[in-house]
Amino acid sequence: MNSELPYNFERALHLAAQGDGARVRGWMAAVDAGRPLPLEEDALRWLRARLLVGAASNERTLERIRRTWDEHGYAVDPHTAVGLEVAHALRASPDGPLATGGSTLRDSESIAPLVTVCLATAHPCKFEEAVTRALGERWWAEEMMAAEGEDGEQVPPMRMPARARRLASMAEETCPPLRAGEDWTTRLRAVIERTAERAASGAAANPGADES
């Protein structure tokens, strides 16, 4: 699962076009212009033979975060939760391709049952609002943001890395609107440098904080 127009989409088109860059450029030009994607039949066949798609509402995504934590003690970010939810839905459907051995993905139905592997896309610490909606503010404080315990104390498995906790505790850096023609990379670099300096100052004040 990714953003509305992820890089992976263009990569998939590249594979579907058998590496024909001119075709991919034509397709992406249509997408960038807001026009329907003019995929030819051979590219559609290639994609349909290899990809399955699905969607999950915000409510189902939050519920999947809760269920994954309750059943497995593992916290997932909302992007990963969408992938898990869609995979569960496809497998649970009596006529779904994952429940029937993936016959839409393979020439033979003998490959059953399929093992589904979900690759987590991010650490849940990047998504405080969604994770706290799913698991609660107390969970966030106790499992994600708590400081290191004493020697021998069990460390919660999903605890946010120390450097990420420091960044999360810092004041947000807000950029004023860019003017037409202004170099956004220069502005972004300045923000990153200021943030890095503050993070370095915090590390100097708390030596050893990055060892976790």
Coordinates of N, CA and C in Angstrom, one line a residue:
M1 N 0.9 -1.2 0.0 CA 0.0 0.0 0.0 C 0.9 1.2 0.0
N2 N 0.5 2.2 -0.7 CA 1.3 3.4 -0.8 C 0.4 4.6 -1.1
S3 N 1.1 5.7 -1.4 CA 0.3 7.0 -1.7 C -0.4 6.9 -3.0
E4 N -1.1 8.0 -3.3 CA -2.1 8.0 -4.4 C -1.4 7.6 -5.7
L5 N -0.1 8.1 -5.9 CA 0.6 7.8 -7.2 C 2.0 7.4 -6.8
P6 N 2.3 6.2 -6.2 CA 3.6 5.8 -5.7 C 4.5 5.5 -6.9
Y7 N 5.8 5.5 -6.6 CA 6.8 5.2 -7.5 C 6.7 3.7 -8.0
N8 N 6.2 2.9 -7.1 CA 6.0 1.5 -7.5 C 5.0 1.3 -8.6
F9 N 4.1 2.2 -8.8 CA 3.2 2.2 -9.9 C 3.9 2.3 -11.2
E10 N 4.8 3.3 -11.3 CA 5.5 3.5 -12.5 C 6.4 2.3 -12.8
R11 N 7.0 1.7 -11.7 CA 7.9 0.5 -11.9 C 7.0 -0.6 -12.5
A12 N 5.8 -0.8 -12.0 CA 5.0 -1.9 -12.5 C 4.7 -1.7 -14.0
L13 N 4.4 -0.4 -14.3 CA 4.2 -0.1 -15.8 C 5.4 -0.4 -16.6
H14 N 6.6 -0.2 -16.1 CA 7.8 -0.4 -16.8 C 7.9 -1.9 -17.1
L15 N 7.6 -2.8 -16.1 CA 7.6 -4.2 -16.3 C 6.6 -4.7 -17.2
A16 N 5.4 -4.1 -17.1 CA 4.3 -4.5 -18.0 C 4.6 -4.1 -19.5
A17 N 5.4 -3.0 -19.7 CA 5.8 -2.6 -21.0 C 7.0 -3.3 -21.5
Q18 N 7.5 -4.3 -20.7 CA 8.7 -5.0 -21.1 C 9.9 -4.1 -21.3
G19 N 9.9 -3.1 -20.5 CA 11.1 -2.2 -20.5 C 11.0 -1.1 -21.6
D20 N 9.9 -1.0 -22.2 CA 9.7 0.0 -23.3 C 9.5 1.4 -22.7
G21 N 10.6 2.2 -22.6 CA 10.5 3.5 -21.9 C 9.5 4.5 -22.6
A22 N 9.4 4.4 -23.9 CA 8.6 5.3 -24.6 C 7.1 5.1 -24.2
R23 N 6.7 3.8 -24.1 CA 5.3 3.5 -23.7 C 5.1 4.0 -22.3
V24 N 6.0 3.8 -21.4 CA 5.8 4.2 -20.0 C 5.7 5.8 -19.9
R25 N 6.5 6.5 -20.7 CA 6.4 7.9 -20.7 C 5.1 8.4 -21.2
G26 N 4.6 7.8 -22.2 CA 3.2 8.1 -22.7 C 2.2 7.9 -21.7
W27 N 2.2 6.7 -21.0 CA 1.2 6.4 -20.0 C 1.3 7.5 -18.9
M28 N 2.5 7.7 -18.4 CA 2.7 8.6 -17.2 C 2.3 10.1 -17.6
A29 N 2.5 10.4 -18.9 CA 2.1 11.8 -19.3 C 0.6 11.9 -19.2
A30 N -0.1 10.9 -19.6 CA -1.6 10.9 -19.4 C -2.0 11.0 -18.0
V31 N -1.3 10.2 -17.1 CA -1.7 10.3 -15.7 C -1.4 11.6 -15.1
D32 N -0.2 12.2 -15.4 CA 0.1 13.5 -14.9 C -0.9 14.6 -15.4
A33 N -1.5 14.4 -16.6 CA -2.4 15.4 -17.1 C -3.8 15.1 -16.6
G34 N -4.0 14.1 -15.8 CA -5.3 13.8 -15.2 C -6.2 13.0 -16.2
R35 N -5.7 12.4 -17.2 CA -6.5 11.7 -18.2 C -6.5 10.2 -17.9
P36 N -7.5 9.5 -18.4 CA -7.5 8.0 -18.2 C -6.2 7.4 -18.7
L37 N -5.8 6.3 -18.0 CA -4.5 5.6 -18.3 C -4.8 4.7 -19.5
P38 N -4.2 5.0 -20.7 CA -4.5 4.3 -21.9 C -3.7 3.0 -22.0
L39 N -3.9 2.0 -21.1 CA -3.1 0.8 -21.2 C -3.6 -0.1 -22.3
E40 N -2.7 -0.7 -23.1 CA -3.1 -1.6 -24.1 C -3.3 -3.0 -23.5
E41 N -4.0 -3.9 -24.3 CA -4.4 -5.1 -23.8 C -3.3 -6.0 -23.3
D42 N -2.1 -6.0 -24.0 CA -1.0 -6.8 -23.6 C -0.5 -6.4 -22.2
A43 N -0.4 -5.1 -21.9 CA 0.0 -4.6 -20.6 C -1.0 -5.0 -19.5
L44 N -2.3 -4.9 -19.9 CA -3.3 -5.2 -18.9 C -3.2 -6.7 -18.6
R45 N -3.0 -7.6 -19.6 CA -2.9 -9.0 -19.3 C -1.7 -9.3 -18.4
W46 N -0.6 -8.6 -18.6 CA 0.6 -8.8 -17.8 C 0.3 -8.4 -16.3
L47 N -0.3 -7.3 -16.1 CA -0.6 -6.8 -14.8 C -1.6 -7.7 -14.1
R48 N -2.7 -8.1 -14.8 CA -3.8 -8.9 -14.2 C -3.3 -10.3 -13.8
A49 N -2.3 -10.8 -14.5 CA -1.7 -12.1 -14.2 C -0.8 -12.1 -13.0
R50 N -0.4 -10.9 -12.5 CA 0.6 -10.9 -11.4 C 0.1 -10.1 -10.2
L51 N -0.9 -9.2 -10.3 CA -1.2 -8.3 -9.2 C -2.6 -8.6 -8.8
L52 N -2.8 -8.4 -7.5 CA -4.1 -8.4 -6.9 C -4.3 -7.0 -6.2
V53 N -5.5 -6.5 -6.2 CA -5.7 -5.2 -5.6 C -6.8 -5.2 -4.6
G54 N -6.8 -4.3 -3.7 CA -7.9 -4.2 -2.7 C -7.8 -2.9 -2.0
A55 N -8.8 -2.6 -1.2 CA -8.9 -1.3 -0.5 C -9.4 -1.6 0.9
A56 N -9.0 -0.7 1.9 CA -9.5 -0.8 3.2 C -9.9 0.6 3.7
S57 N -11.0 0.7 4.4 CA -11.5 2.0 4.9 C -10.6 2.3 6.1
N58 N -10.7 3.6 6.6 CA -10.0 4.0 7.8 C -10.4 3.1 9.0
E59 N -11.7 2.8 9.1 CA -12.1 2.1 10.2 C -11.5 0.7 10.2
R60 N -11.5 0.0 9.0 CA -11.0 -1.3 8.9 C -9.5 -1.3 9.2
T61 N -8.8 -0.2 8.7 CA -7.4 -0.1 9.0 C -7.0 0.0 10.4
L62 N -7.8 0.8 11.2 CA -7.6 0.9 12.6 C -7.9 -0.4 13.3
E63 N -8.9 -1.1 12.9 CA -9.3 -2.3 13.5 C -8.2 -3.4 13.3
R64 N -7.6 -3.3 12.1 CA -6.5 -4.3 11.8 C -5.3 -4.0 12.7
I65 N -5.0 -2.7 12.9 CA -3.9 -2.4 13.8 C -4.2 -3.0 15.2
R66 N -5.4 -2.8 15.7 CA -5.8 -3.3 17.0 C -5.7 -4.8 17.1
R67 N -6.2 -5.5 16.0 CA -6.2 -7.0 16.0 C -4.8 -7.5 16.0
T68 N -4.0 -6.9 15.2 CA -2.6 -7.4 15.0 C -1.9 -7.3 16.4
W69 N -2.1 -6.2 17.1 CA -1.5 -6.0 18.4 C -2.1 -7.0 19.4
D70 N -3.4 -7.2 19.4 CA -4.0 -8.1 20.4 C -3.7 -9.5 20.1
E71 N -3.6 -9.9 18.9 CA -3.3 -11.3 18.5 C -1.9 -11.7 18.5
H72 N -1.0 -10.7 18.2 CA 0.4 -11.1 17.9 C 1.4 -10.2 18.7
G73 N 0.9 -9.2 19.4 CA 1.8 -8.3 20.2 C 2.7 -7.6 19.3
Y74 N 2.3 -7.2 18.1 CA 3.1 -6.5 17.1 C 2.3 -5.3 16.6
A75 N 2.9 -4.2 16.7 CA 2.3 -2.9 16.3 C 2.7 -2.6 14.8
V76 N 1.7 -2.4 14.0 CA 2.0 -2.1 12.6 C 1.5 -0.6 12.3
D77 N 2.2 0.0 11.3 CA 1.8 1.3 10.8 C 0.6 1.1 10.0
P78 N -0.2 2.2 9.7 CA -1.4 2.1 8.9 C -1.2 1.6 7.5
H79 N -0.1 1.9 6.8 CA 0.2 1.4 5.5 C 0.2 -0.1 5.5
T80 N 1.0 -0.7 6.5 CA 1.1 -2.1 6.6 C -0.2 -2.7 7.0
A81 N -1.0 -2.0 7.8 CA -2.3 -2.5 8.2 C -3.2 -2.7 7.0
V82 N -3.2 -1.7 6.1 CA -4.0 -1.9 4.8 C -3.6 -3.1 4.1
G83 N -2.3 -3.4 3.9 CA -1.9 -4.6 3.3 C -2.4 -5.8 4.0
L84 N -2.3 -5.9 5.3 CA -2.8 -7.0 6.1 C -4.3 -7.2 5.9
E85 N -5.0 -6.1 6.0 CA -6.5 -6.2 5.9 C -6.9 -6.7 4.5
V86 N -6.3 -6.2 3.5 CA -6.6 -6.7 2.1 C -6.3 -8.1 2.0
A87 N -5.1 -8.5 2.5 CA -4.7 -9.9 2.4 C -5.7 -10.8 3.1
H88 N -6.1 -10.4 4.3 CA -7.1 -11.2 5.1 C -8.4 -11.3 4.3
A89 N -8.8 -10.2 3.8 CA -10.1 -10.1 3.1 C -10.1 -11.0 1.8
L90 N -9.0 -11.0 1.1 CA -8.9 -11.8 -0.1 C -8.9 -13.3 0.2
R91 N -8.2 -13.6 1.3 CA -8.1 -15.0 1.7 C -9.4 -15.5 2.3
A92 N -10.2 -14.6 3.0 CA -11.4 -15.0 3.6 C -12.6 -15.2 2.6
S93 N -12.5 -14.5 1.4 CA -13.5 -14.6 0.4 C -13.6 -16.0 -0.2
P94 N -14.7 -16.7 -0.2 CA -14.8 -18.1 -0.7 C -14.3 -18.2 -2.1
D95 N -14.6 -17.2 -2.9 CA -14.2 -17.2 -4.3 C -12.9 -16.4 -4.6
G96 N -12.3 -15.9 -3.5 CA -11.1 -15.1 -3.7 C -9.9 -15.8 -4.2
P97 N -9.0 -15.2 -4.8 CA -7.8 -15.8 -5.4 C -6.9 -16.4 -4.3
L98 N -6.8 -15.8 -3.1 CA -6.0 -16.3 -2.1 C -6.6 -17.5 -1.4
A99 N -7.9 -17.6 -1.4 CA -8.6 -18.7 -0.8 C -8.6 -19.9 -1.7
T100 N -8.6 -19.7 -3.0 CA -8.7 -20.8 -3.9 C -7.3 -21.3 -4.5
G101 N -6.3 -20.9 -3.8 CA -4.9 -21.3 -4.2 C -4.3 -20.4 -5.2
G102 N -4.9 -19.3 -5.4 CA -4.2 -18.3 -6.3 C -4.3 -18.6 -7.7
S103 N -5.4 -19.2 -8.2 CA -5.5 -19.7 -9.5 C -5.4 -18.5 -10.5
T104 N -5.8 -17.3 -10.1 CA -5.7 -16.2 -11.0 C -4.2 -15.7 -11.2
L105 N -3.4 -16.2 -10.3 CA -2.0 -15.8 -10.4 C -1.1 -16.9 -10.9
R106 N -1.6 -18.1 -11.0 CA -0.8 -19.2 -11.5 C -1.5 -20.0 -12.5
D107 N -0.8 -20.7 -13.4 CA -1.5 -21.6 -14.4 C -2.1 -22.8 -13.7
S108 N -1.6 -23.2 -12.6 CA -2.1 -24.4 -12.0 C -2.7 -24.1 -10.6
E109 N -3.7 -24.8 -10.2 CA -4.4 -24.6 -8.9 C -3.8 -25.5 -7.9
S110 N -2.7 -26.2 -8.2 CA -2.1 -27.1 -7.3 C -1.3 -26.4 -6.2
I111 N -1.0 -25.1 -6.4 CA -0.3 -24.4 -5.4 C -1.2 -23.9 -4.3
A112 N -1.6 -24.7 -3.4 CA -2.6 -24.3 -2.4 C -2.2 -25.0 -1.1
P113 N -2.4 -24.4 0.1 CA -2.8 -23.0 0.2 C -1.6 -22.1 0.0
L114 N -1.8 -20.9 -0.4 CA -0.7 -19.9 -0.6 C -0.3 -19.4 0.8
V115 N 1.0 -19.2 1.0 CA 1.5 -18.5 2.2 C 1.6 -17.0 1.8
T116 N 0.9 -16.2 2.6 CA 0.9 -14.7 2.4 C 2.0 -14.1 3.2
V117 N 2.9 -13.4 2.6 CA 4.0 -12.6 3.3 C 3.7 -11.1 3.1
C118 N 3.5 -10.4 4.2 CA 3.3 -9.0 4.2 C 4.6 -8.3 4.7
L119 N 5.1 -7.4 3.8 CA 6.3 -6.7 4.1 C 5.9 -5.3 4.8
A120 N 6.3 -5.1 6.0 CA 6.0 -3.9 6.7 C 6.7 -2.7 6.0
T121 N 6.0 -1.6 5.9 CA 6.6 -0.5 5.1 C 7.1 0.6 6.0
A122 N 6.8 0.7 7.2 CA 7.3 1.7 8.1 C 7.2 1.4 9.5
H123 N 7.9 2.1 10.4 CA 7.8 1.9 11.8 C 6.5 2.7 12.3
P124 N 5.7 2.1 13.2 CA 4.5 2.8 13.6 C 4.8 4.1 14.3
C125 N 6.0 4.4 14.8 CA 6.3 5.7 15.4 C 6.1 6.8 14.5
K126 N 6.0 6.6 13.2 CA 5.8 7.7 12.3 C 4.4 8.1 12.2
F127 N 3.5 7.4 12.8 CA 2.0 7.6 12.6 C 1.3 7.7 14.0
E128 N 1.7 8.7 14.8 CA 1.2 8.8 16.1 C -0.3 8.9 16.1
E129 N -0.9 9.8 15.3 CA -2.3 10.0 15.3 C -3.1 8.7 15.0
A130 N -2.7 8.0 14.0 CA -3.4 6.8 13.6 C -3.2 5.7 14.7
V131 N -2.0 5.5 15.1 CA -1.7 4.5 16.1 C -2.4 4.7 17.4
T132 N -2.4 6.0 17.9 CA -3.1 6.3 19.1 C -4.6 6.1 19.0
R133 N -5.2 6.4 17.8 CA -6.6 6.2 17.6 C -6.9 4.7 17.7
A134 N -6.0 3.9 17.2 CA -6.2 2.4 17.2 C -5.9 1.8 18.6
L135 N -4.9 2.2 19.2 CA -4.4 1.5 20.4 C -4.5 2.4 21.7
G136 N -4.7 3.7 21.6 CA -4.9 4.5 22.7 C -3.6 5.3 23.1
E137 N -3.9 6.4 23.8 CA -2.7 7.3 24.2 C -1.9 6.6 25.2
R138 N -2.5 5.8 26.1 CA -1.8 5.1 27.1 C -0.8 4.1 26.5
W139 N -1.3 3.4 25.5 CA -0.4 2.5 24.8 C 0.8 3.2 24.2
W140 N 0.5 4.4 23.6 CA 1.6 5.1 23.0 C 2.6 5.5 24.0
A141 N 2.2 6.0 25.1 CA 3.1 6.4 26.2 C 3.9 5.3 26.8
E142 N 3.2 4.2 27.0 CA 3.9 3.0 27.7 C 4.7 2.2 26.8
E143 N 4.3 2.0 25.6 CA 5.0 1.1 24.6 C 5.9 1.8 23.7
M144 N 5.6 3.0 23.4 CA 6.4 3.7 22.3 C 7.3 4.8 22.9
M145 N 6.8 5.6 23.8 CA 7.6 6.8 24.2 C 8.2 6.7 25.6
A146 N 8.1 5.5 26.3 CA 8.7 5.4 27.6 C 10.2 5.5 27.5
A147 N 10.8 6.1 28.6 CA 12.3 6.1 28.6 C 12.8 4.7 28.9
E148 N 14.1 4.5 28.8 CA 14.8 3.2 29.0 C 14.6 2.9 30.5
G149 N 14.4 1.6 30.8 CA 14.2 1.1 32.1 C 15.5 0.8 32.8
E150 N 15.5 0.3 34.0 CA 16.7 0.0 34.7 C 17.3 -1.3 34.1
D151 N 18.5 -1.6 34.5 CA 19.1 -2.8 34.0 C 18.3 -4.0 34.4
G152 N 18.1 -4.9 33.4 CA 17.3 -6.1 33.6 C 15.8 -6.0 33.3
E153 N 15.3 -4.7 33.2 CA 13.9 -4.5 33.0 C 13.6 -4.8 31.5
Q154 N 12.5 -5.5 31.3 CA 12.1 -5.9 29.9 C 11.7 -4.7 29.2
V155 N 12.3 -4.5 28.0 CA 12.0 -3.4 27.1 C 10.9 -3.8 26.2
P156 N 9.8 -3.0 26.1 CA 8.7 -3.3 25.2 C 9.2 -3.4 23.8
P157 N 8.7 -4.4 23.0 CA 9.3 -4.7 21.7 C 9.1 -3.6 20.6
M158 N 8.1 -2.8 20.8 CA 7.8 -1.8 19.7 C 8.3 -0.4 20.1
R159 N 9.1 -0.3 21.1 CA 9.6 1.0 21.6 C 10.2 1.8 20.5
M160 N 9.9 3.1 20.5 CA 10.5 4.0 19.5 C 12.0 4.1 19.7
P161 N 12.8 4.0 18.7 CA 14.3 4.2 18.9 C 14.5 5.6 19.6
A162 N 15.6 5.6 20.3 CA 15.9 6.8 21.2 C 16.0 8.1 20.4
R163 N 16.7 8.0 19.2 CA 16.8 9.2 18.4 C 15.4 9.7 17.9
A164 N 14.6 8.7 17.5 CA 13.2 9.1 17.0 C 12.4 9.7 18.2
R165 N 12.6 9.2 19.4 CA 11.9 9.8 20.5 C 12.3 11.2 20.8
R166 N 13.6 11.5 20.6 CA 14.1 12.9 20.8 C 13.5 13.8 19.7
L167 N 13.4 13.3 18.5 CA 12.8 14.1 17.4 C 11.3 14.4 17.7
A168 N 10.6 13.3 18.2 CA 9.2 13.5 18.5 C 8.9 14.5 19.6
S169 N 9.9 14.7 20.5 CA 9.7 15.6 21.6 C 10.1 17.0 21.3
M170 N 10.7 17.2 20.1 CA 11.1 18.5 19.7 C 9.9 19.3 19.1
A171 N 10.1 20.6 19.2 CA 9.0 21.5 18.6 C 9.0 21.3 17.1
E172 N 7.8 21.3 16.5 CA 7.6 21.2 15.1 C 8.3 22.4 14.3
E173 N 8.9 22.1 13.2 CA 9.5 23.1 12.4 C 8.6 23.4 11.3
T174 N 8.1 24.6 11.2 CA 7.1 25.0 10.2 C 7.8 26.0 9.2
C175 N 7.6 25.7 7.9 CA 8.2 26.5 6.9 C 7.2 27.5 6.4
P176 N 7.5 28.8 6.2 CA 6.6 29.7 5.5 C 6.4 29.3 4.1
P177 N 5.3 29.7 3.5 CA 5.0 29.3 2.1 C 6.1 29.7 1.2
L178 N 6.4 28.9 0.2 CA 7.4 29.2 -0.8 C 6.9 30.2 -1.8
R179 N 7.8 31.1 -2.3 CA 7.4 32.1 -3.3 C 7.7 31.4 -4.7
A180 N 7.0 31.9 -5.7 CA 7.2 31.4 -7.0 C 8.7 31.5 -7.4
G181 N 9.2 30.4 -7.9 CA 10.6 30.5 -8.4 C 11.6 30.2 -7.3
E182 N 11.2 30.2 -6.0 CA 12.2 30.0 -4.9 C 12.7 28.5 -4.9
D183 N 13.9 28.4 -4.6 CA 14.5 27.0 -4.6 C 14.1 26.3 -3.3
W184 N 13.2 25.4 -3.4 CA 12.7 24.7 -2.2 C 13.8 23.8 -1.6
T185 N 14.8 23.3 -2.4 CA 15.8 22.5 -1.8 C 16.7 23.2 -0.8
T186 N 16.9 24.5 -1.1 CA 17.7 25.3 -0.1 C 16.9 25.5 1.2
R187 N 15.6 25.8 1.1 CA 14.8 25.9 2.3 C 14.8 24.6 3.1
L188 N 14.6 23.5 2.4 CA 14.5 22.2 3.1 C 15.8 21.9 3.7
R189 N 16.9 22.1 3.1 CA 18.2 21.8 3.6 C 18.5 22.6 4.9
A190 N 18.0 23.9 4.9 CA 18.2 24.7 6.1 C 17.4 24.1 7.3
V191 N 16.2 23.7 7.0 CA 15.3 23.1 8.1 C 16.0 21.8 8.6
I192 N 16.5 21.0 7.7 CA 17.1 19.7 8.1 C 18.4 20.0 9.0
E193 N 19.2 21.0 8.6 CA 20.4 21.4 9.3 C 20.0 21.9 10.7
R194 N 19.0 22.7 10.8 CA 18.6 23.2 12.1 C 18.1 22.1 13.0
T195 N 17.3 21.2 12.4 CA 16.8 20.0 13.2 C 18.0 19.1 13.7
A196 N 18.9 18.9 12.8 CA 20.1 18.0 13.1 C 20.9 18.7 14.3
E197 N 21.0 20.0 14.2 CA 21.8 20.7 15.3 C 21.1 20.5 16.6
R198 N 19.8 20.7 16.6 CA 19.1 20.5 17.9 C 19.1 19.1 18.4
A199 N 19.1 18.1 17.5 CA 19.2 16.7 17.9 C 20.5 16.4 18.4
A200 N 21.6 17.0 17.8 CA 22.9 16.8 18.3 C 23.1 17.4 19.6
S201 N 22.5 18.5 19.9 CA 22.6 19.2 21.2 C 22.0 18.3 22.3
G202 N 20.9 17.7 21.9 CA 20.2 16.8 22.9 C 21.0 15.6 23.1
A203 N 21.7 15.0 22.1 CA 22.5 13.9 22.3 C 23.7 14.2 23.2
A204 N 24.3 15.4 23.0 CA 25.4 15.8 23.8 C 25.0 15.9 25.3
A205 N 23.8 16.4 25.5 CA 23.3 16.5 26.9 C 22.9 15.2 27.5
N206 N 22.7 14.2 26.7 CA 22.3 12.8 27.2 C 23.2 11.8 26.5
P207 N 24.4 11.7 26.9 CA 25.3 10.7 26.2 C 24.9 9.3 26.6
G208 N 24.9 8.4 25.6 CA 24.5 7.0 25.7 C 23.1 6.8 25.4
A209 N 22.3 7.9 25.1 CA 20.9 7.7 24.8 C 20.6 7.0 23.5
D210 N 21.6 6.9 22.6 CA 21.4 6.2 21.4 C 21.7 4.8 21.4
E211 N 22.1 4.3 22.6 CA 22.5 2.9 22.7 C 21.4 1.9 22.6
S212 N 20.1 2.3 22.8 CA 19.0 1.4 22.8 C 18.7 1.1 21.4

